[in-house]
mmCIF file of C-alpha atoms in Angstrom:
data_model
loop_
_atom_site.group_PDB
_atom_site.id
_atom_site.type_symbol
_atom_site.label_atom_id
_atom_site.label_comp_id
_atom_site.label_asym_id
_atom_site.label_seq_id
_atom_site.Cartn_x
_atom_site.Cartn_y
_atom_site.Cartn_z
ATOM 1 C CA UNK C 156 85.665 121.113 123.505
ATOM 2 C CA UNK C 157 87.238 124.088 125.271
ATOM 3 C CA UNK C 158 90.874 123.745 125.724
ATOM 4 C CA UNK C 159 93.674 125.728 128.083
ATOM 5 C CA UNK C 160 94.813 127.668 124.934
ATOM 6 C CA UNK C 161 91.357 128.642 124.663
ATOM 7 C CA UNK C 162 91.332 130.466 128.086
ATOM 8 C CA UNK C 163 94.782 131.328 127.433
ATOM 9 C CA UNK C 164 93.527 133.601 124.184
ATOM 10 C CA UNK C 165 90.747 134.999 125.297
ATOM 11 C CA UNK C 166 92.427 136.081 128.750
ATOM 12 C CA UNK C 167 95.717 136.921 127.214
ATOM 13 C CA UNK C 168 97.699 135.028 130.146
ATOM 14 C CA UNK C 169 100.268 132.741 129.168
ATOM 15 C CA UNK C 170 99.062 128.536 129.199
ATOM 16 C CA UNK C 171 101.388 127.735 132.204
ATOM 17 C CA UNK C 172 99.825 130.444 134.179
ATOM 18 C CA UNK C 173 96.423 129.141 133.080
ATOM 19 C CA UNK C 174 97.971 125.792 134.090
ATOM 20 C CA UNK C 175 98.046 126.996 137.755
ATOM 21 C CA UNK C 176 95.043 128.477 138.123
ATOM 22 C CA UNK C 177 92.997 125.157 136.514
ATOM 23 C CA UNK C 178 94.975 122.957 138.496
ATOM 24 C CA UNK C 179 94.699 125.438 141.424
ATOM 25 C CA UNK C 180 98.859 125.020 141.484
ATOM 26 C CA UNK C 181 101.390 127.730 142.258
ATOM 27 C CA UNK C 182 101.171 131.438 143.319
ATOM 28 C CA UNK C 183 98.794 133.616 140.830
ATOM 29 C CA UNK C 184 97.420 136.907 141.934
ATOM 30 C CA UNK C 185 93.198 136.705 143.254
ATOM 31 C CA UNK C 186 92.728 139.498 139.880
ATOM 32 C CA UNK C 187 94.403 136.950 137.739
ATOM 33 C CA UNK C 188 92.302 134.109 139.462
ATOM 34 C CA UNK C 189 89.179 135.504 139.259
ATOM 35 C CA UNK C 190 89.910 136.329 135.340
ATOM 36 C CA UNK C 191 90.976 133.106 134.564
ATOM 37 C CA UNK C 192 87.980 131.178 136.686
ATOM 38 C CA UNK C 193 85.767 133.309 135.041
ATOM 39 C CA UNK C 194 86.673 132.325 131.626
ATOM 40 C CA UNK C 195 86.596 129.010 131.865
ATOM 41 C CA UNK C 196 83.261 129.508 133.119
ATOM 42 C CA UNK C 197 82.129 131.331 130.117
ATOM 43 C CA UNK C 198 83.637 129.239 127.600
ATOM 44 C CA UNK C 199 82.431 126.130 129.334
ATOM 45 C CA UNK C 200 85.459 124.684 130.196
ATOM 46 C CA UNK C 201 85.094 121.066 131.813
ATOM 47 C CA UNK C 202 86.761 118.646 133.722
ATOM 48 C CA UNK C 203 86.514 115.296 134.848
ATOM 49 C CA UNK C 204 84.449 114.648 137.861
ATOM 50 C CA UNK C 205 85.936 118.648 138.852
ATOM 51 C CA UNK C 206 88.791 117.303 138.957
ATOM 52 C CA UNK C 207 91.823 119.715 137.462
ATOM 53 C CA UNK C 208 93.445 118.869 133.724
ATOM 54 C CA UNK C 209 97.246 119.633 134.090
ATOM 55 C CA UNK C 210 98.511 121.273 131.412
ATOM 56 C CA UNK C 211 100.743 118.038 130.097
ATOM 57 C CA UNK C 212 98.001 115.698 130.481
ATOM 58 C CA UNK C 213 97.311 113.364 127.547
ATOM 59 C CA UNK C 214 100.599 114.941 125.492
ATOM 60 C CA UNK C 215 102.323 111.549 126.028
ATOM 61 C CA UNK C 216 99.437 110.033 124.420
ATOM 62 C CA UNK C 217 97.375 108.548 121.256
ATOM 63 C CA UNK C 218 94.205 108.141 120.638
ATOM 64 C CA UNK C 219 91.896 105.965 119.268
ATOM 65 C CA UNK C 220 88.025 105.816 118.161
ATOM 66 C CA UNK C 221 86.577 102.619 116.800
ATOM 67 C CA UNK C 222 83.260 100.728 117.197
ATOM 68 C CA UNK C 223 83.523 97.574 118.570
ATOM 69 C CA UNK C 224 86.110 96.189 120.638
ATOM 70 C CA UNK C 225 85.548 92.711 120.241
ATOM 71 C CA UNK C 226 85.583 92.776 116.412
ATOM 72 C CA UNK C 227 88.726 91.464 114.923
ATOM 73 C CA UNK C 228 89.003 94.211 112.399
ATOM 74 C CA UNK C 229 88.900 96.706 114.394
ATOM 75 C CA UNK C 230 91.265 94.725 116.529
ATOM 76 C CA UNK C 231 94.189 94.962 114.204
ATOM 77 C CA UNK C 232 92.975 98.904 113.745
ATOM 78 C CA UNK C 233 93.809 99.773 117.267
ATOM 79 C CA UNK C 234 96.880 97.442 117.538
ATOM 80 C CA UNK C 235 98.868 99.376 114.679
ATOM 81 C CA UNK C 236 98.057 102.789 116.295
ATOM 82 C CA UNK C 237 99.184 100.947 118.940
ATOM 83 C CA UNK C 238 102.412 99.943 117.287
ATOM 84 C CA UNK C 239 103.040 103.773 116.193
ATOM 85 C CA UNK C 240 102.588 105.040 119.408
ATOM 86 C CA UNK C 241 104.854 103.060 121.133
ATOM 87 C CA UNK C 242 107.695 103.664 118.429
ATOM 88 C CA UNK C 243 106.926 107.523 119.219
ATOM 89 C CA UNK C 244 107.063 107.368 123.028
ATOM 90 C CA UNK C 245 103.261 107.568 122.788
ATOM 91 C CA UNK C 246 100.541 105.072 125.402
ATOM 92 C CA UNK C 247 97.521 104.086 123.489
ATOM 93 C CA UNK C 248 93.826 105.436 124.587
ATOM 94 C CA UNK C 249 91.680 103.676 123.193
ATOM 95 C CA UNK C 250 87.447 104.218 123.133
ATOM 96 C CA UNK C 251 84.834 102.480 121.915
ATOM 97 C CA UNK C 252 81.804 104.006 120.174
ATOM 98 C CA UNK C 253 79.084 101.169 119.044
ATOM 99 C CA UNK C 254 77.340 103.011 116.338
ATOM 100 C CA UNK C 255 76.008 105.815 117.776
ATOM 101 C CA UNK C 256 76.303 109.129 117.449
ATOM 102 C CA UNK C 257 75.638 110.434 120.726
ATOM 103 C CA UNK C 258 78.113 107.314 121.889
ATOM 104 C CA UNK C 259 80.991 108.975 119.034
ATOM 105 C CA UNK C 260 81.224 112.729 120.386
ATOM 106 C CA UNK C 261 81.178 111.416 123.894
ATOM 107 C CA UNK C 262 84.269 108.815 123.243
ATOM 108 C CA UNK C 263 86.211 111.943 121.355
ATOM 109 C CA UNK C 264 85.514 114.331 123.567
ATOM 110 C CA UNK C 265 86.566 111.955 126.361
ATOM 111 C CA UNK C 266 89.634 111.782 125.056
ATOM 112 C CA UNK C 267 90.471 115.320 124.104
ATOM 113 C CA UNK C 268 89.153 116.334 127.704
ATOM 114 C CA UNK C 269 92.269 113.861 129.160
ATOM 115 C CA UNK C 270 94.571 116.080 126.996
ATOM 116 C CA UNK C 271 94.929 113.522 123.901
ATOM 117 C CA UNK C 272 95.756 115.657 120.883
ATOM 118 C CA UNK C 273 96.526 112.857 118.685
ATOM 119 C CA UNK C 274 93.537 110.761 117.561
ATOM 120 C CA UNK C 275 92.955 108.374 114.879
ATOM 121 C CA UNK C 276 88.975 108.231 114.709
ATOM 122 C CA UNK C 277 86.722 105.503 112.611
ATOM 123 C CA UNK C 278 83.529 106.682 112.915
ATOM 124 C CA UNK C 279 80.345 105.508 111.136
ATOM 125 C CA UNK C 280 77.810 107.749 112.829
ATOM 126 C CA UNK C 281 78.912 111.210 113.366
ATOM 127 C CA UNK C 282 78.148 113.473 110.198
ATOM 128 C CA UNK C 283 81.222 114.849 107.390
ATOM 129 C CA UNK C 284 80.578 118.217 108.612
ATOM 130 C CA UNK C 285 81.192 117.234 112.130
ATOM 131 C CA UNK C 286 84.361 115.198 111.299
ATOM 132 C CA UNK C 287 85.453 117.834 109.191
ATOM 133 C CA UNK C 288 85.392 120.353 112.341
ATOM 134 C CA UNK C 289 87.109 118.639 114.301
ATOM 135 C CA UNK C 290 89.976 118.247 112.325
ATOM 136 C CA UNK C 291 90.060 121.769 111.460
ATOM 137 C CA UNK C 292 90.019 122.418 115.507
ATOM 138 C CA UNK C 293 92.721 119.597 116.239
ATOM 139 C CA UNK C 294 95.326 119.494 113.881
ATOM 140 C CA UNK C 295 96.217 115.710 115.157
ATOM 141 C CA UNK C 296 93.005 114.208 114.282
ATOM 142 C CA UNK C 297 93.044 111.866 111.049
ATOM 143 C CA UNK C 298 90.040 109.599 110.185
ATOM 144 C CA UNK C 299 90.225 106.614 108.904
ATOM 145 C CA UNK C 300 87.654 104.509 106.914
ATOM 146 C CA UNK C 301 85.667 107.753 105.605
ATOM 147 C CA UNK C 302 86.798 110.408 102.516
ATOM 148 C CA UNK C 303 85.489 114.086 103.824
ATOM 149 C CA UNK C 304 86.942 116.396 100.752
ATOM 150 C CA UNK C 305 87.133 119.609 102.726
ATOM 151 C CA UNK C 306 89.520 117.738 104.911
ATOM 152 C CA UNK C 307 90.867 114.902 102.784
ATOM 153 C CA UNK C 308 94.502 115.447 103.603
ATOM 154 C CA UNK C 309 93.277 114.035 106.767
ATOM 155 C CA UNK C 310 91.924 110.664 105.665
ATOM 156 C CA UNK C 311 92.886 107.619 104.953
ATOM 157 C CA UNK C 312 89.897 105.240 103.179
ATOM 158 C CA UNK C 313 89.192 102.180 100.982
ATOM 159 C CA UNK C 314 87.870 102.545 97.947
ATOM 160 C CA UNK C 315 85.658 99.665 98.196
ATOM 161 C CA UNK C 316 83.853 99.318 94.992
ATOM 162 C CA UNK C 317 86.168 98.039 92.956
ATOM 163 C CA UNK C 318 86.762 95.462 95.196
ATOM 164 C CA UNK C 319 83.107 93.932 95.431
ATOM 165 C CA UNK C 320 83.116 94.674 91.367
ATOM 166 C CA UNK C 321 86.228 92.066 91.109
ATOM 167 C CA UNK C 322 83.929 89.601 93.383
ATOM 168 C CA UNK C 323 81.269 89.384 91.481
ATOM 169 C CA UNK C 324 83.243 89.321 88.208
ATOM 170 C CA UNK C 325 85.024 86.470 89.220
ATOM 171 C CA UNK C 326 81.894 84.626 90.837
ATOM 172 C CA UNK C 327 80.890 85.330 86.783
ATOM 173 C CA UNK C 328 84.210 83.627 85.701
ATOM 174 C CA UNK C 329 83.112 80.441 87.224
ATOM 175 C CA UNK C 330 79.596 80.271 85.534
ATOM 176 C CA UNK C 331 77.585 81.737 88.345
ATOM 177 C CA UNK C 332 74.806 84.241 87.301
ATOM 178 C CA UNK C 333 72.588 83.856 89.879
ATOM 179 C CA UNK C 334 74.650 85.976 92.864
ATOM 180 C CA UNK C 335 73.566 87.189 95.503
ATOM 181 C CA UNK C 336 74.754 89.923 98.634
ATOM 182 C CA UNK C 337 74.050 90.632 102.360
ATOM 183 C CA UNK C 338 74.615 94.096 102.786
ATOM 184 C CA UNK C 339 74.323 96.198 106.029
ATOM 185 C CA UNK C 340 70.795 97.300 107.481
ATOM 186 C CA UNK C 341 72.023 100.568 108.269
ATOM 187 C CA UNK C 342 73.621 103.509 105.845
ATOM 188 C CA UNK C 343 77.212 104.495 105.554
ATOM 189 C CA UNK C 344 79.815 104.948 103.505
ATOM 190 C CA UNK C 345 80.570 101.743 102.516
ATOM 191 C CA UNK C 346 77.360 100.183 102.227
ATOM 192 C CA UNK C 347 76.378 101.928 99.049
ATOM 193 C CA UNK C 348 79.843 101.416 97.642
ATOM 194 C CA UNK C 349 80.102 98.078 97.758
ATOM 195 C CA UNK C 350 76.623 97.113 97.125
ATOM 196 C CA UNK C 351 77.553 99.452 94.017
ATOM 197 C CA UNK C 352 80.394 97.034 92.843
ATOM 198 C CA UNK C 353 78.030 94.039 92.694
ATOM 199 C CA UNK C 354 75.375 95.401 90.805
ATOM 200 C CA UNK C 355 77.869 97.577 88.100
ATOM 201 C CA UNK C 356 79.393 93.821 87.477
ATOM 202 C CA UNK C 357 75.893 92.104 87.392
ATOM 203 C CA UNK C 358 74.573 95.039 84.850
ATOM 204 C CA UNK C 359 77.733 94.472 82.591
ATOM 205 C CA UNK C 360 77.690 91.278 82.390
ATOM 206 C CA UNK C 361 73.877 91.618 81.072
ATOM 207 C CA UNK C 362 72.952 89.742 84.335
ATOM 208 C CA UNK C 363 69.518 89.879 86.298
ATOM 209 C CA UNK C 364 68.948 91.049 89.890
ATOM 210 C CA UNK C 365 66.475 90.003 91.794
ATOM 211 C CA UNK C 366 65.908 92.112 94.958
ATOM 212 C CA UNK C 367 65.352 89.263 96.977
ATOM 213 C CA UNK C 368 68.499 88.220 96.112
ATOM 214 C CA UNK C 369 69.748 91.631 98.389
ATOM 215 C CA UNK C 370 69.919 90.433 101.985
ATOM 216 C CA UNK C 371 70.548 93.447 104.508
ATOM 217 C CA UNK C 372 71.735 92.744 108.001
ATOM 218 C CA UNK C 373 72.268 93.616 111.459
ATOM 219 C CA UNK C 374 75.647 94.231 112.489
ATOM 220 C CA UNK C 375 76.190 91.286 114.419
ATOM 221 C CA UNK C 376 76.989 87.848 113.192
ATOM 222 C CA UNK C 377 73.210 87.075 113.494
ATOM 223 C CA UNK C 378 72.304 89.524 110.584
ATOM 224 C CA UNK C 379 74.551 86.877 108.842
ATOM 225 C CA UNK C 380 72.522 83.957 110.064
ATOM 226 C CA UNK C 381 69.129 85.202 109.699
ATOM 227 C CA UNK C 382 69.912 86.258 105.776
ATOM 228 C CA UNK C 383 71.236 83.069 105.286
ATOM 229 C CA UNK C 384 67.276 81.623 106.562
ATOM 230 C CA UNK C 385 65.645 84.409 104.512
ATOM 231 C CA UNK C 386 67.666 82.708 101.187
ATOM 232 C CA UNK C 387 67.064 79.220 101.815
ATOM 233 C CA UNK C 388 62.962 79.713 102.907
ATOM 234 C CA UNK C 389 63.107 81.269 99.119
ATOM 235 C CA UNK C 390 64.545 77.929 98.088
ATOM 236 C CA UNK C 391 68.189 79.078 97.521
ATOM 237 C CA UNK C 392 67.563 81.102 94.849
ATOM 238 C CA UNK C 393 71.001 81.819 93.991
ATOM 239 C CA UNK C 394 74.202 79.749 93.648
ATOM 240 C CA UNK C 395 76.907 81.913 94.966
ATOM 241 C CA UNK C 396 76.826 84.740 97.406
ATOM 242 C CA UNK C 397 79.035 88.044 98.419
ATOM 243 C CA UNK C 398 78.738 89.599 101.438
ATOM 244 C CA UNK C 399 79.275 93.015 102.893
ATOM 245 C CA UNK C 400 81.806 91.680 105.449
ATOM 246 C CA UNK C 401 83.621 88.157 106.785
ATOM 247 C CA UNK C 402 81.223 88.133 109.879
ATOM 248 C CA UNK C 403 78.597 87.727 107.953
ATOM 249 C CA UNK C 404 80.108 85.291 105.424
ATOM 250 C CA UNK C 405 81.408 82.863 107.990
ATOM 251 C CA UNK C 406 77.854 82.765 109.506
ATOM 252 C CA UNK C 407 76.181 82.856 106.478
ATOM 253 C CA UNK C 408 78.408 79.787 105.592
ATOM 254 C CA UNK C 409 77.672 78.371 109.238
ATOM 255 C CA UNK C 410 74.058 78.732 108.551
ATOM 256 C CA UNK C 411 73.836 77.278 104.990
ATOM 257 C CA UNK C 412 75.443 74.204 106.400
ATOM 258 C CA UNK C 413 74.037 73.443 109.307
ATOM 259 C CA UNK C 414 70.708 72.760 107.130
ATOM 260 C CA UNK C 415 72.849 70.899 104.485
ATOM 261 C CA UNK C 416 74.222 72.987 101.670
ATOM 262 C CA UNK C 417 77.392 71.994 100.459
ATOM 263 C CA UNK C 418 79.989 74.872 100.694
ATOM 264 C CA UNK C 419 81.337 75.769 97.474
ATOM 265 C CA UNK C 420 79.546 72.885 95.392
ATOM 266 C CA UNK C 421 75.849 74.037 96.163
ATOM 267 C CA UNK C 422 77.274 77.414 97.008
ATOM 268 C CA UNK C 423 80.278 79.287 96.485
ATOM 269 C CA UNK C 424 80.613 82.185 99.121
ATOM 270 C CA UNK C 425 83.218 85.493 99.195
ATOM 271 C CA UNK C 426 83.332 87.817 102.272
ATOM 272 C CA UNK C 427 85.177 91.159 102.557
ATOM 273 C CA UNK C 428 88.525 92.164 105.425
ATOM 274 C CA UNK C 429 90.244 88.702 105.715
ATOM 275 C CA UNK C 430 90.894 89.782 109.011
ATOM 276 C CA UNK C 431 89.652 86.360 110.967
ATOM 277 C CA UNK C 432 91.703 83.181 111.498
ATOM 278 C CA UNK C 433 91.061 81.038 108.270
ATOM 279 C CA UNK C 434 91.801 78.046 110.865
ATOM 280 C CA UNK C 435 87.945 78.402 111.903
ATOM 281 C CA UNK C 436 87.134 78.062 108.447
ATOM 282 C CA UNK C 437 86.156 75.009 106.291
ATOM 283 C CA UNK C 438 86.414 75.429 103.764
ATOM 284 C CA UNK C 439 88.717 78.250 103.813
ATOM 285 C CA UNK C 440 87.285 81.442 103.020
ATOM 286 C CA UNK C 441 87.863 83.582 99.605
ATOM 287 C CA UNK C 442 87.286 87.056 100.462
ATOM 288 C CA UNK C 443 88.810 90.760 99.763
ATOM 289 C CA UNK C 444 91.350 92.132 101.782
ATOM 290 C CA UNK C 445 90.913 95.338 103.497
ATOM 291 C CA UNK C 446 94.494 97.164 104.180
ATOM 292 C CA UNK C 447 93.368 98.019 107.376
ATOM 293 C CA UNK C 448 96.882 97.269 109.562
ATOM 294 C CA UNK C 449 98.727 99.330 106.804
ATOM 295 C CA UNK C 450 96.007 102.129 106.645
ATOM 296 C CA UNK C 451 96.397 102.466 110.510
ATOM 297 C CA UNK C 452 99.672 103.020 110.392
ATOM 298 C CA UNK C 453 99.139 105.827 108.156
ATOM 299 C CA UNK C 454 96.652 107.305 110.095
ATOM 300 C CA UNK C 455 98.398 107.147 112.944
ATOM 301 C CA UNK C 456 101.641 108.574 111.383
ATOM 302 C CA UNK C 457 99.261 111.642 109.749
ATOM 303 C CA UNK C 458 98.298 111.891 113.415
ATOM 304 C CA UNK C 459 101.654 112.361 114.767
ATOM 305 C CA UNK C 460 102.307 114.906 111.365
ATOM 306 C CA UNK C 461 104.285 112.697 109.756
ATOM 307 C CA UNK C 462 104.284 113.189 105.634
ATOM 308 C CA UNK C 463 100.993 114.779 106.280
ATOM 309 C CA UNK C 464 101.901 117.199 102.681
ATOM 310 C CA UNK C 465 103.113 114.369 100.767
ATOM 311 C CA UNK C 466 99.299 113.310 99.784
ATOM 312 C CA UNK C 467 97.158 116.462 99.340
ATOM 313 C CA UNK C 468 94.374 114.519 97.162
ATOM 314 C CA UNK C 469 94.204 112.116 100.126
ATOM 315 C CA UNK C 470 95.412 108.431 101.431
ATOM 316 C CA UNK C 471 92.988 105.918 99.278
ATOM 317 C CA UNK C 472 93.270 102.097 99.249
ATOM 318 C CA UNK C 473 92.056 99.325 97.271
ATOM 319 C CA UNK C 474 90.903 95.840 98.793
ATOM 320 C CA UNK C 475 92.432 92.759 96.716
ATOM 321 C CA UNK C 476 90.665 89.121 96.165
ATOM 322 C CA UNK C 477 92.229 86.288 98.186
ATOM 323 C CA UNK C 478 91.187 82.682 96.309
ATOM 324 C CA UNK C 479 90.364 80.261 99.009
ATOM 325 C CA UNK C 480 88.453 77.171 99.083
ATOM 326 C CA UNK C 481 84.764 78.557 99.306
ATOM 327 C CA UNK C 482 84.091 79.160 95.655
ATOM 328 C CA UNK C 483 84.196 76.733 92.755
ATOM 329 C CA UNK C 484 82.510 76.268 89.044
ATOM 330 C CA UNK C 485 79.315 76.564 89.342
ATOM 331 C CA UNK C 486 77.190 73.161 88.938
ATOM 332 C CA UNK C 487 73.765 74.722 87.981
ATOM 333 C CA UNK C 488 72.106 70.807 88.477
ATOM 334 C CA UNK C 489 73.345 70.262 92.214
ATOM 335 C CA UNK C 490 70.059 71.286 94.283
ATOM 336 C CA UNK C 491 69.466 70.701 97.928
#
């Protein structure tokens, strides 16, 4: 995305006098017009429905990518860069991507085209080498959920695996060896991670996996629902279950009760954020918690260049287990 310093180095005029001639403001000679139109043009400079940037635009500003709006998680992501901004003097912009590519560059490149230098960006589509140029372009762009090593000064992530390995071990506490997971249908990060936590505890615990046991999903919270129908038309093969995120967990649990299994004495159940209202819950739901308030605020603050030296290798956090109400011992002779 080509920027008014850009113009400004490769014409050699100053950014404020660049500033008049993009926002077509102030006296500037037709040689230094022309130079400065022409440019733009070459460099592709682009504005908003041709309509002029100002030079200050966006400065007062932070920015944040994330993938869905309506998702509590993502919620309390965008309400702590929120939080930061507004204890720097800073409004919140804030996009939404889905999981697209295409649908990622446009919402950053929005942004930076309204003059936001400061972004905090959770991205699940675009590729390391393309996150990893932008921060090397924008020095105020962190990302959050994702470890890039060329720039990992810049992130802030969850390591998630030993998380889902602490699941599953203590699913293994309470007798359970039949376990299984609903993962996501699509790659990232994550998804291999955690999926790696459950099996590393299944294989040392000299446990079995059956791949039918492995439920993947659609994003929404009817991948949760259909997995929970693919499990039960195999007979519930399994007598507790871990899944890839709370969404699916609560309707998983939904699911498994509407057609009469007991929640946790036919089936004990663990999700992964704890970022929904256990009041919705019953019974209350043991899951991992996902930092994702705190790690916000240390994206954001990276953002802004606060303590960005301080952590060279990186910002990395670790979900913790929250006992609830949906697991229990496991009572291998209770069958629906």
């Amino acid at each position: 995305m080509t920027t008014l310093k850009d113009i400004s180095e490769l014409t050699g005029y100053s950014m404020a006098t660049v500033s008049r001639v993009i926002n077509n403001q102030g006296r500037v000679s037709q040689k230094t017009k022309q130079c400065i139109e022409q440019a733009a043009d070459t460099l592709g400079f682009k504005t908003k429905n041709n309509k002029r940037l100002k030079l200050n635009s966006g400065t007062q500003s932070i920015g944040v990518v994330i993938n869905r709006i309506s998702s509590p998680f993502y919620s309390l992501l965008a309400q702590s860069v929120e939080d930061v901004g507004r204890e720097h003097n800073r409004h919140l912009m804030l996009c939404s991507s889905g999981y697209e590519e295409k649908d990622e560059r446009d919402a950053i490149n929005f942004l930076l085209s309204h003059g936001c230098r400061n972004i905090v960006i959770h991205s699940k589509a675009l590729p390391d080498k393309v996150l990893a140029e932008l921060c090397h372009k924008h020095a105020g762009i962190t990302i959050i959920g994702r470890k890039i090593e060329s720039v990992i000064d810049r992130c802030v992530w969850l390591y998630s695996m030993p998380g889902t390995y602490q699941a599953t071990q203590h699913l293994i506490n309470q007798g359970h060896t039949r376990i299984g997971f609903i993962n996501l249908a699509f790659q990232c990060d994550d998804k291999s991670s955690r999926l790696d936590g459950y099996l590393n505890a299944m294989k040392d615990n000299g446990l079995y996996v059956n791949h039918e046991w492995i439920q993947d999903a659609d994003w929404v919270e009817a991948g949760g629902r259909a997995a929970a129908r693919r499990l039960l038309s195999l007979g519930l093969p399994i007598t507790a279950l871990l899944a890839f995120n709370d969404v699916y967990a609560a309707s998983a649990l939904r699911e498994f009760q509407s057609r009469g299994v007991r929640v946790p004495e036919q089936l004990s159940i663990i999700g992964f954020d704890d970022v929904m209202e256990q009041c919705y819950f019953s019974p209350a739901l043991t899951t991992l918690k996902y930092p994702i308030a705190k790690m916000a605020r240390k994206a954001a603050l990276l953002s802004l260049n606060d303590n960005r030296d301080s952590h060279p290798n990186g910002h990395c956090y670790y979900p913790t287990l929250i006992h609830r109400e949906s697991v229990t011992v496991c009572h291998e002779h209770m069958k629906i």
